[in-house]
Amino acid sequence: MKAEIISIGDELLVGQTVNTNASWIAYQLNLQGIEVLRITTISDTHDEIKNSLQEAAGRATAVLITGGLGPTRDDITKQALCDYFGSSLVFHEPSYKNIIELFGSRGLPVRDVNRRQAEIPHNCIPIHNANGTAPGMWFEKGGIIYVSMPGVPFEMQPMMRDFIIPELLKIKKGDHIVHKMIMTQGVGESFLAEIIGDWEDHLPGNFKVAYLPQPGMVRLRITGRGNEPHALEKELGRLTRELAELIPQYVYGYDEESPEEVIGRLLKEKSATLSTAESCTGGYIAHLITSVPGSSAYFTGSVIAYSNTIKTSVLGVKEQTLKAYGAVSEQTVTEMDEGIRRKFNTDYSIAVSGIAGPDGGTPQKPVGTIWIAVAGPRAALAKKFLFGKNRERNIRLAALSAINALRMAVMEQRI
Amino acid sequence: MKAEIISIGDELLVGQTVNTNASWIAYQLNLQGIEVLRITTISDTHDEIKNSLQEAAGRATAVLITGGLGPTRDDITKQALCDYFGSSLVFHEPSYKNIIELFGSRGLPVRDVNRRQAEIPHNCIPIHNANGTAPGMWFEKGGIIYVSMPGVPFEMQPMMRDFIIPELLKIKKGDHIVHKMIMTQGVGESFLAEIIGDWEDHLPGNFKVAYLPQPGMVRLRITGRGNEPHALEKELGRLTRELAELIPQYVYGYDEESPEEVIGRLLKEKSATLSTAESCTGGYIAHLITSVPGSSAYFTGSVIAYSNTIKTSVLGVKEQTLKAYGAVSEQTVTEMDEGIRRKFNTDYSIAVSGIAGPDGGTPQKPVGTIWIAVAGPRAALAKKFLFGKNRERNIRLAALSAINALRMAVMEQRI
């Protein structure tokens, strides 16, 4: 089974919304061995909807559509679907009941626009929407499956998980695809290519490696295709181990595991606790750490000392240190780190102070200069980084580098 | 001029990278009145590249391509472009010099894979890459413009800004498009539709409104088309004012202004300062606030009191309060708020305590229960919210609601 995704919505074409739905759906389909051939984003017009359905049907056997449904935008999409599938709208009682219940639980009255959402093409199978008012729709025509879903991620995702994926798997046959993602930090794409190039040239013909760089990390994805799922998985495991052994110092995890999940796992294993003292990262490290469910088991908290006053009054940085070396210095970041670890009484700590930009740089300390300190029960270390001029990127790179520095220190038992 | 965007890359089709490039490009083109008809994401294969170029050329007069370039993935894309444009690869000296300089500034040796990046089709205009090794390529064929750019945002964006957009504007003629985005918080899509439905029905024929809901907010986009840019802008201004007057309590800003930018502007106007005390939001409010350049003018810092110990030892919440009412209560969040405002000596403060999930809920306080307190020079207030079960969404909704509560209180001079 090969699939295509059609995303409907002017908000996507004018660039005011990023198409995260398409990525999410593609990821889920790939996990199940369903290859996605294309993702097409179109506008909310009758002709574009009909044309793109026709085109996708010429290439794929499953076409997944998102968007164009919802209380204020239902009409065009449903009319285009009716046209394409030669059907007409009928009132669907269970969908209407769902709308009434949903509004009732929120203490809101049902409006006319919501009532119209319960109207669906007569030849579709309606898909229950647990988190919203617009039902999904499943069509079959000429041996091809079409599914239309609302564009709100929170509504679309349970439909995919609970109904669409299980139904597609009943129909799917043929080739299997396997993936393994190797997550690296601290090395660039072309340097990686040089180290593993030879190994890559000798991969079995049904396997390939893709380099996926993003700020602060490069992900290496190994993909294999074949019709023997068991043998394929085994070969993937062997190749993954081989690759990881070529670059052990750079591999921090696998399969989209985030640096914050890895550090969380390590801290849990040690029953150790962590606190952070942040200046230029402004709470972003704490946010990453606490985005992991269960992080309260090891994360105690943080002081964001954005102003120098807080660095001295709350973290205990000496005024003399700030005067002599400045806020962005090895001395200050080390005292911040000592301060937070003492005050929050944790085993490990991270401190960051730097110039995120766009202002605040000097010839000696240009925008992008960031000092990072990490400390543990045995020792502490501080390190200087020089990133670029982009504020958002500097904050992200500083946070990732800080988490990576702590991870390496913890794993090498250096601190 | 109508445009299409083609994004090349298996990482997009397997859902492991979100296509932010396409949104960014679409947004930039729209700002210049260039409508984007479609965004197509395809795999890194010769046939897909050729076919999608052909198809896009049947609809649009400018085709912008990203991806498929870079040290480890050059070959297929460049060969497909050579084929499509009937050209062959030649060595481009200035591109090679750029590569040497870039590697030199980072103290790295130039590798063979990088040398090959200086080879480009002979009939393209090369586009300088200030931040990377792969040059961009500009082609013209049959009255249609094609541009190929690397997929790394940091490399692609300056090419668009400095070369491609200015060149496209020289060629562009015809219709103008104008947009205005009205940002709302605290109201749902269908309720908005009911309030403004009448007004919407009486819009001039060349204007329309789109509802763009996302967690915690609904954006309303007014779009107009015509060939008199001045009259169009004036009409857009009038309609924007009319719409904003219908829903003044919900409008917090315009044109993608974020809640954290608005609160920053308000605090700057008052020369006032802000601190935050965060539990379940784990630093996300501070991160949002400090993502705004210049936020150090009003943001002093934050205590993230993830553990109850820190709530008492650092923020001064009474142990008795925690025992009697629990960490997620009006009493605790109010004491957190008082504590941070006193300790950090700021004019305004925000405190949040809640259950983000997935664990920690009880029948009395289910997952999604969040208490928010805001305080200012005159008074303080606390409010309870009940969101859903998704951790990430709860953190985001709590942070947005807290910033919104502070904004409303500040604007209404209530605190």
PDB file of C-alpha atoms in Angstrom, chain B residues 6 8 33 70 80 88 105 139-140 146 154 161 177 197 200 208-209 255-256 327 353-354 362 370 381 390 401 406 414:
ATOM      1  CA  ILE B   6       8.350  21.844  -4.279  1.00  0.00           C
ATOM      2  CA  ILE B   8      12.353  17.496  -1.866  1.00  0.00           C
ATOM      3  CA  GLY B  33       1.565  39.648  -3.310  1.00  0.00           C
ATOM      4  CA  GLY B  70      23.979  19.372   0.543  1.00  0.00           C
ATOM      5  CA  ALA B  80      17.451  15.707 -12.499  1.00  0.00           C
ATOM      6  CA  SER B  88      25.421  19.558 -17.906  1.00  0.00           C
ATOM      7  CA  SER B 105      36.593  30.358   9.071  1.00  0.00           C
ATOM      8  CA  PHE B 139      16.727  28.770 -14.155  1.00  0.00           C
ATOM      9  CA  GLU B 140      14.364  30.190 -16.778  1.00  0.00           C
ATOM     10  CA  TYR B 146      12.627  27.846 -11.395  1.00  0.00           C
ATOM     11  CA  PHE B 154      19.521  29.049   7.777  1.00  0.00           C
ATOM     12  CA  ARG B 161      15.633  37.579   1.072  1.00  0.00           C
ATOM     13  CA  ILE B 177      -3.171  40.625  -2.374  1.00  0.00           C
ATOM     14  CA  GLY B 197     -21.266  36.071  10.969  1.00  0.00           C
ATOM     15  CA  GLU B 200     -18.909  38.558   7.354  1.00  0.00           C
ATOM     16  CA  LYS B 208     -12.868  37.213   2.773  1.00  0.00           C
ATOM     17  CA  VAL B 209     -12.236  36.096   6.341  1.00  0.00           C
ATOM     18  CA  ASP B 255      -0.297  40.210  12.313  1.00  0.00           C
ATOM     19  CA  GLU B 256       1.231  37.278  14.148  1.00  0.00           C
ATOM     20  CA  ALA B 327       0.234  22.516  45.712  1.00  0.00           C
ATOM     21  CA  SER B 353       0.634  25.644  39.674  1.00  0.00           C
ATOM     22  CA  GLY B 354      -1.250  22.763  38.147  1.00  0.00           C
ATOM     23  CA  THR B 362      -7.243  12.950  41.370  1.00  0.00           C
ATOM     24  CA  ILE B 370      -4.290  24.711  36.609  1.00  0.00           C
ATOM     25  CA  LEU B 381      -6.121  37.877  41.391  1.00  0.00           C
ATOM     26  CA  ASN B 390      -2.366  16.282  26.895  1.00  0.00           C
ATOM     27  CA  SER B 401      -3.704  31.867  29.692  1.00  0.00           C
ATOM     28  CA  LEU B 406      -1.831  39.479  33.082  1.00  0.00           C
ATOM     29  CA  ARG B 414      -7.357  46.195  37.521  1.00  0.00           C
TER      30      ARG B 414
END
